[in-house]
Amino acid sequence: MSDKKLVYYFGKNATEGDASMKNLLGGKGANLCEMTNLGVPVPPGFTLATEVCKSYYDNNRTYTDDIKKQVDENLAKLEKEMGKTLGDPNDPLLVSIRSGAAVSMPGMMDTVLNLGLTTEAVEGIAKNTGNPRFAWDSYRRFIQMYGDVVSGCEHHDFEVALESVKKEKGVEFDTDLDADDLKEVVQRYLAVYKKTTGKDFPQNPKEQLWAAIDAVFGSWNNERAIKYREINKIADLIGTAVNVQSMVYGNYGDTSGTGVCFSRDPSTGENYFYGEYLMNAQGEDVVAGIRTPLKLSTLEDQNPAIYKELVDIKDKLEGHYKDMQDLEFTIQEGKLYLLQTRNGKRTGNAAVNIAVDLVNEGMRTKEEALIMVSPDQLDQLLHPMIDPAYEKDLVSIAKGLNASPGAAAGTIVFTAEAAEIAKAKGEKVILVRKETSPEDIGGMNAAEGILTATGGMTSHAAVVARGMGRPCVAGCKAVVISVSDKTATIDGKIYKEGDSLTINGTDGNVYSGTAKLIVPELSGNLNTFLGWADEVRLGARRKGIKDGFGVRTNADLPEDARKAREFGAEGIGLCRTEHMFFEGEKLEAFRVMIVSDTVEERKEALKAILKLQITDFEGIFEAMDGLPVTVRLLDPPLHEFVPHTDDEINSLAKKMGMDAKALKIRLEGLSEQNPMLGHRGCRLGITYPEIYDMQVEAIMTAAATMTKKGIKVFPEIMIPLVGIVSELKVLRENAQAVIDKVLKNTGSKVEYMIGTMIEIPRAALTADEVAKYADFFSFGTNDLTQMTFGYSRDDVGGFVPEYINKKVLKDDPFQVLDQDGVGQLVNMGVAKGRQTKADLKTSICGEHGGEPSSIDFCYRAGLNVVSCSPYRVPIARLAAAHAVINNR
Amino acid sequence: MSDKKLVYYFGKNATEGDASMKNLLGGKGANLCEMTNLGVPVPPGFTLATEVCKSYYDNNRTYTDDIKKQVDENLAKLEKEMGKTLGDPNDPLLVSIRSGAAVSMPGMMDTVLNLGLTTEAVEGIAKNTGNPRFAWDSYRRFIQMYGDVVSGCEHHDFEVALESVKKEKGVEFDTDLDADDLKEVVQRYLAVYKKTTGKDFPQNPKEQLWAAIDAVFGSWNNERAIKYREINKIADLIGTAVNVQSMVYGNYGDTSGTGVCFSRDPSTGENYFYGEYLMNAQGEDVVAGIRTPLKLSTLEDQNPAIYKELVDIKDKLEGHYKDMQDLEFTIQEGKLYLLQTRNGKRTGNAAVNIAVDLVNEGMRTKEEALIMVSPDQLDQLLHPMIDPAYEKDLVSIAKGLNASPGAAAGTIVFTAEAAEIAKAKGEKVILVRKETSPEDIGGMNAAEGILTATGGMTSHAAVVARGMGRPCVAGCKAVVISVSDKTATIDGKIYKEGDSLTINGTDGNVYSGTAKLIVPELSGNLNTFLGWADEVRLGARRKGIKDGFGVRTNADLPEDARKAREFGAEGIGLCRTEHMFFEGEKLEAFRVMIVSDTVEERKEALKAILKLQITDFEGIFEAMDGLPVTVRLLDPPLHEFVPHTDDEINSLAKKMGMDAKALKIRLEGLSEQNPMLGHRGCRLGITYPEIYDMQVEAIMTAAATMTKKGIKVFPEIMIPLVGIVSELKVLRENAQAVIDKVLKNTGSKVEYMIGTMIEIPRAALTADEVAKYADFFSFGTNDLTQMTFGYSRDDVGGFVPEYINKKVLKDDPFQVLDQDGVGQLVNMGVAKGRQTKADLKTSICGEHGGEPSSIDFCYRAGLNVVSCSPYRVPIARLAAAHAVINNR
């Protein structure tokens, strides 16, 4: 057996741990040591290290002799310091047994207080303290807690027993029961215990102790603790520690009490001492909700000395930990004890405010402050939300995927057209669809929010909605839509056009009716804070990379571009041009183009689109005056442009003077079995060179016009879906010819670049070749993930959720970049690209560009820039700063 | 200017080249040198090297001074040797100007004979030789050839002029024209020349010479030469050489003549001297078809001395080149000259027979003989073909893709069912479909051949047909099928069920009616030859790899397995199990399974399939007694099993006691936008573990049963579409549990392995992890190519042909493995896999496993085995031997 130290003491002159030992002692244990070291009054005790938990499970839920020995030694030390002995019938040592992992998991694991009491000892304490009420109150608490936690008794049965005595005595509060009443309660509790377990309540305190330690280690793997770790992505912990601590009693009488407090307001971050307490109570009473806890200000009034002592300790601890503290304290007969301190959980708003205040107060450096706020906390600040006061009364009628954050309320429409018409009338609508398609883009923009019955987190609806900042609940299977009847059946009720709905894209809930929404404001502190993030990321210098770490946005429309710029985007990293083809007039012209027989017919059809595209680009260049704009040439499959309904086909046939039947046959030839792997991206550029020529002409004509107006334009033409270097070679040459022509004809000078997406695995594998013809690479990690995994992001709903459930996958790879697989291709693409061009600009424009762990990867991979949807720009700015700091 | 030697002389005491200099001098030039060196009578001359051709094009179709100088010097040398001068009015030197690239391109480029004649010189020659008929005959030939080749005159115009004289003179053959008649022909030719070009026929022989050289270099890039190089995949040649050679005259009179001959029969390989000749003629007369050439045996009778000399030379050259020679000779006044020798083109059959004979005759080693036959030549020997005697009279009514080689004839059916019914009646049918689907498999097997209107070289129809050895013409756009009318409209004519068709899957032609087919036999020589190939490939030892280079087959049915075994397969590398689900009873059971709500319902539905699967595997194991069988668990998307028609849905609903409408909604949820990237392969194994459990149970139960019957069974269970190591970990554990259960229950011992496909890029990237749970890797390069390129093989028809046309791609990556991109992933997969398991067995089972250049790659990549469709096994055996030899 090992001689490794596994149990750590804290107390007078003998504290064996400190705050740095969280992994070993858990957060609570480490902080109890630290507080003891600081001279804060803490009842002494000892901590069974997290390694004991691992050993417990490794040894089939038993303890090694070594562990038992170390516990015995520490118990003896504690008995010596306290001058009391566990199991002494007259004046026994009582202890609490508490869990405490390295990461706080509040309320998930078990606790037992007052351990060491027996039917004999309770009489001894009553006599010895002269406070029989306290003795019996402690015993009844212990039986209930131990019964519940250790022996599987029902909490409810104890409640019934307690209530029966209170009723018989005609009292309202527990505190109204006297010693005899509580003695009666104890008798009834002991009966409950016997009835449930078939055994008498254990009268051997050593047996109690080990059973309680067992229970706490056991609670590490209870269902809610496992779930909590899953939800909060807590992995790699070996287990919980167990703290055995001598009891202090808030239930000793009216000069005793217990409370919890925060050194600053956890909801707003405001710097005032915030907390609640109860006199003559133990910890569980504060949260149980039977008696209403008092505010700390009352304590200041009623016991200014104790209050001052508490404030001093609070200041000491906050100053020591340099963060907002969440404290637990107990007052026993007018003497204050601290039972816990930890960094307090807080809202996103509070996190930013506290971080900025701590810097202003000189407690933290800017970089330390940046690390104190997680990027995801910012997300809360950037979207409308349901008024919390109102939300608790809402009943969710369905739950889908939280596809795009924020809440939206309005009346139902079932078509994109209806949404646009309603918007024009000033109405607020929710667009409800089975799924959306590129043709719906106008309606999606017009709607307050989008609800779809099918599709995953990266379905069309989800991606577009996030890009637009529209709240979206996607893949909500409980919604059954009948397009013909214009109804949606949800939870058994039929909703018609005009009925009201509220959706919460942050958590996926759907509610009937129109909820009150609130729009959080971007405070001055947030701007200050993000400014610090920018200093860090723009000042970063990586080997061989001249610039810092940039953040751009994916934006297709001038209004989105402007929004992103407000949020701090340093340019557009991805301007998709497909939506420009899906609007009425242009779509029809494009359809004529794809079914035309000759190049001349096609060019003629494209002329109509050219003019409109020029206007599109002018708007975007104007919004991005002075900043670079990466424009991706047409990407989606031809398949998506093919008209499907007979009406559309007839209309097109008429326009073209063609037989509808013949047209239908030709269109069939254009439909594909796997459009995602079909005739799209630069493949269209090769087979229909006229399309890209027209787009390049539109970009450069707009650039020339804007330049003449004094606007600074930096277009970057991006060719999508390249897999073979010769695709890029040919298309670059074509583009160059058009650019030369436009610049010559307009007599303009425009700084431009021509680059490519790296989104086909083969492009990454042959990036040294591809780089010969690319001024920049932008990693399209959506498609790269699709191809590398062989997943269609439209179809992963069938198995990816189950994969995550069964832990085959840790995360949805469309949300969190897969560093092990896709990441290899990104690294390879960057390395091979820079073999050919040492200062090749590289960026990412997939959905991952706004996800913090992926941003960290991008920084390590040596990308110059990340690009994400407008509403994620602030998050990306912070995540980028974190990446710089964490990878120093 | 360079002083590089660019013109090479051949003649007495001054031959400057040899046979090894083909790249520089072209095949013809190098062999003229070689023959001269060997003492074979060759008219002297000189060769402008292929580099001159490159220089000609690089310098905008002009020659450097250096080149001009070298030509002048060589011409002077030639004049000196011949004692005649170009342009001498009395006794001029006449020369031929012939093309000759490093690779033979017969008939593709141009030739000019009798160059140097002028209206003045012709009189001189007539006088000097005393043979005016010869002189005028040569002149008229020269004018026609020069006019045609150099000056763009119409061949037809000269023919008309010639015929007019013959008609006026009342003669049938050219040889019946006397000197005066030919003089008249010359006058009329000169008029044709003047009329077409507007100029007089050039009378300056130097001018003629350079114009003819121009024309020959120019013909390097004529349309048919470019096309020929494309078809025969001749790349990387810098150009043609030009041979300027002193003329000898087969048209000198009745003791003169010209002919072509082969040292062995190019059609059968038989070792007898085979050829044709004409007296009093020049080369073009032999092929023109006006006079019927004589067999060489006639020469033996009529001029035994010349014949003997020719035989001696033939023997000398064959012995020297150690290969069958294709010779051109001319007899001038009883004296024999050789004008060309080259290795003769031959049929596949002849190639094998000649190779075997040359070994038996001691002329070649076995390895040299193996290299003499290209793997593709074998393909001809393995499939039925249209009787060549018959084929020339057939008129193709449509042409599609040559999707699966061989010819087939029969009556038309439009459904798989009809094919099966007809087959049962003993009728031969051609299955004509828009496209085929897995449900058609029975009908495809029953049909003689398959014709589809859509789909590419790797469409379902093509892949399955190749696997079955059924001839198939796919993607034949000229075929318009009306399923409802049961008609196919081809080339304006309507074909009904019962009408006859013949298809040639080797060249893609479709013919009306039933053509006569012949089935080539596998001769003893072929077996001997392939035995040598096996010695080489099985004896190969690569670093770190114990075994040789194995060849297995992809076979799903016992009859295919038997066929492949006959063809030399050493096991099954891929036994697909999907077809086992698509047959009537099993399909319905499977459909019940996928829409069932509970695991129990699913297991119940699978029970029905289990029994039938056991029978399937028993048949395969029996056919492969003693050899390993790799069985791939279910792979295709759930999507493919979903019933589409209302009839099918109603039938399923009835069977399940479900409402048809409700069923339809549920089925809609299973349909996918990109099924290739959807819920398929091991993803089904994870989400419906019952399916793979059932399959593993069937495999192992069949293995146990067969083992008890004394059959040696080596099952290898292969899990498809793994992209994440945990997929394989989970599924391997599941499989292991089932295997243990079956072996325990049956009390059997069976040697088995569990491995995986590497077909998802991510699996290759993380192969070190994946190898932990795999006993073997099989590279599924079809899917790997799909994902690496981002191409759906069902949809590449929209752009890949154009990519190849525009040279964006060299080959269709589904036919020829892309070594630059996909190959990197294969190399990575092998290397990383063997990092984890040094002796990991690796193989390939994509379509590429039967393609020679891909097999060469697989050998270099260190794969242990290639696996291909049964009819390609012999090809793979030879290609594998080539790989071993070529990579020594």
mmCIF file of N, CA, C and O in Angstrom, chain A residues 131-152:
data_model
loop_
_atom_site.group_PDB
_atom_site.id
_atom_site.type_symbol
_atom_site.label_atom_id
_atom_site.label_comp_id
_atom_site.label_asym_id
_atom_site.label_seq_id
_atom_site.Cartn_x
_atom_site.Cartn_y
_atom_site.Cartn_z
ATOM 1 N N ASN A 131 -28.710 23.273 27.184
ATOM 2 C CA ASN A 131 -29.575 23.716 26.076
ATOM 3 C C ASN A 131 -30.213 22.502 25.416
ATOM 4 O O ASN A 131 -29.849 22.085 24.327
ATOM 5 N N PRO A 132 -31.153 21.857 26.107
ATOM 6 C CA PRO A 132 -31.738 20.622 25.573
ATOM 7 C C PRO A 132 -32.463 20.847 24.238
ATOM 8 O O PRO A 132 -32.466 19.964 23.383
ATOM 9 N N ARG A 133 -33.034 22.030 24.098
ATOM 10 C CA ARG A 133 -33.715 22.277 22.832
ATOM 11 C C ARG A 133 -32.738 22.152 21.659
ATOM 12 O O ARG A 133 -33.007 21.507 20.632
ATOM 13 N N PHE A 134 -31.552 22.797 21.813
ATOM 14 C CA PHE A 134 -30.503 22.722 20.790
ATOM 15 C C PHE A 134 -30.098 21.270 20.527
ATOM 16 O O PHE A 134 -29.952 20.823 19.393
ATOM 17 N N ALA A 135 -29.958 20.489 21.648
ATOM 18 C CA ALA A 135 -29.500 19.106 21.502
ATOM 19 C C ALA A 135 -30.491 18.292 20.683
ATOM 20 O O ALA A 135 -30.116 17.605 19.722
ATOM 21 N N TRP A 136 -31.757 18.399 21.048
ATOM 22 C CA TRP A 136 -32.755 17.592 20.332
ATOM 23 C C TRP A 136 -32.969 18.104 18.912
ATOM 24 O O TRP A 136 -33.207 17.322 17.973
ATOM 25 N N ASP A 137 -32.870 19.430 18.723
ATOM 26 C CA ASP A 137 -32.996 19.984 17.355
ATOM 27 C C ASP A 137 -31.885 19.441 16.470
ATOM 28 O O ASP A 137 -32.107 19.062 15.306
ATOM 29 N N SER A 138 -30.660 19.380 17.047
ATOM 30 C CA SER A 138 -29.533 18.877 16.267
ATOM 31 C C SER A 138 -29.728 17.402 15.936
ATOM 32 O O SER A 138 -29.440 16.955 14.818
ATOM 33 N N TYR A 139 -30.235 16.657 16.903
ATOM 34 C CA TYR A 139 -30.386 15.227 16.684
ATOM 35 C C TYR A 139 -31.444 14.956 15.596
ATOM 36 O O TYR A 139 -31.244 14.140 14.707
ATOM 37 N N ARG A 140 -32.556 15.682 15.675
ATOM 38 C CA ARG A 140 -33.597 15.427 14.656
ATOM 39 C C ARG A 140 -33.087 15.830 13.265
ATOM 40 O O ARG A 140 -33.356 15.166 12.266
ATOM 41 N N ARG A 141 -32.285 16.884 13.218
ATOM 42 C CA ARG A 141 -31.710 17.270 11.922
ATOM 43 C C ARG A 141 -30.788 16.165 11.406
ATOM 44 O O ARG A 141 -30.788 15.828 10.225
ATOM 45 N N PHE A 142 -29.956 15.655 12.317
ATOM 46 C CA PHE A 142 -29.002 14.618 11.926
ATOM 47 C C PHE A 142 -29.715 13.370 11.421
ATOM 48 O O PHE A 142 -29.370 12.816 10.362
ATOM 49 N N ILE A 143 -30.747 12.910 12.159
ATOM 50 C CA ILE A 143 -31.450 11.686 11.748
ATOM 51 C C ILE A 143 -32.038 11.872 10.347
ATOM 52 O O ILE A 143 -31.919 11.016 9.467
ATOM 53 N N GLN A 144 -32.643 13.048 10.134
ATOM 54 C CA GLN A 144 -33.278 13.295 8.841
ATOM 55 C C GLN A 144 -32.240 13.294 7.710
ATOM 56 O O GLN A 144 -32.397 12.639 6.689
ATOM 57 N N MET A 145 -31.131 14.023 7.927
ATOM 58 C CA MET A 145 -30.115 14.135 6.894
ATOM 59 C C MET A 145 -29.426 12.795 6.628
ATOM 60 O O MET A 145 -29.245 12.394 5.492
ATOM 61 N N TYR A 146 -29.067 12.135 7.685
ATOM 62 C CA TYR A 146 -28.391 10.852 7.556
ATOM 63 C C TYR A 146 -29.324 9.834 6.904
ATOM 64 O O TYR A 146 -28.942 9.091 5.997
ATOM 65 N N GLY A 147 -30.571 9.842 7.368
ATOM 66 C CA GLY A 147 -31.552 8.915 6.793
ATOM 67 C C GLY A 147 -31.704 9.151 5.311
ATOM 68 O O GLY A 147 -31.715 8.207 4.508
ATOM 69 N N ASP A 148 -31.777 10.419 4.961
ATOM 70 C CA ASP A 148 -31.970 10.786 3.556
ATOM 71 C C ASP A 148 -30.740 10.441 2.728
ATOM 72 O O ASP A 148 -30.810 9.723 1.729
ATOM 73 N N VAL A 149 -29.577 10.922 3.167
ATOM 74 C CA VAL A 149 -28.365 10.829 2.366
ATOM 75 C C VAL A 149 -27.743 9.431 2.413
ATOM 76 O O VAL A 149 -27.328 8.899 1.398
ATOM 77 N N VAL A 150 -27.691 8.843 3.588
ATOM 78 C CA VAL A 150 -26.961 7.590 3.744
ATOM 79 C C VAL A 150 -27.860 6.369 3.535
ATOM 80 O O VAL A 150 -27.475 5.417 2.885
ATOM 81 N N SER A 151 -29.094 6.431 4.060
ATOM 82 C CA SER A 151 -29.881 5.204 4.122
ATOM 83 C C SER A 151 -31.073 5.169 3.182
ATOM 84 O O SER A 151 -31.878 4.244 3.226
ATOM 85 N N GLY A 152 -31.224 6.205 2.363
ATOM 86 C CA GLY A 152 -32.273 6.155 1.337
ATOM 87 C C GLY A 152 -33.675 6.339 1.875
ATOM 88 O O GLY A 152 -34.646 5.914 1.263
#
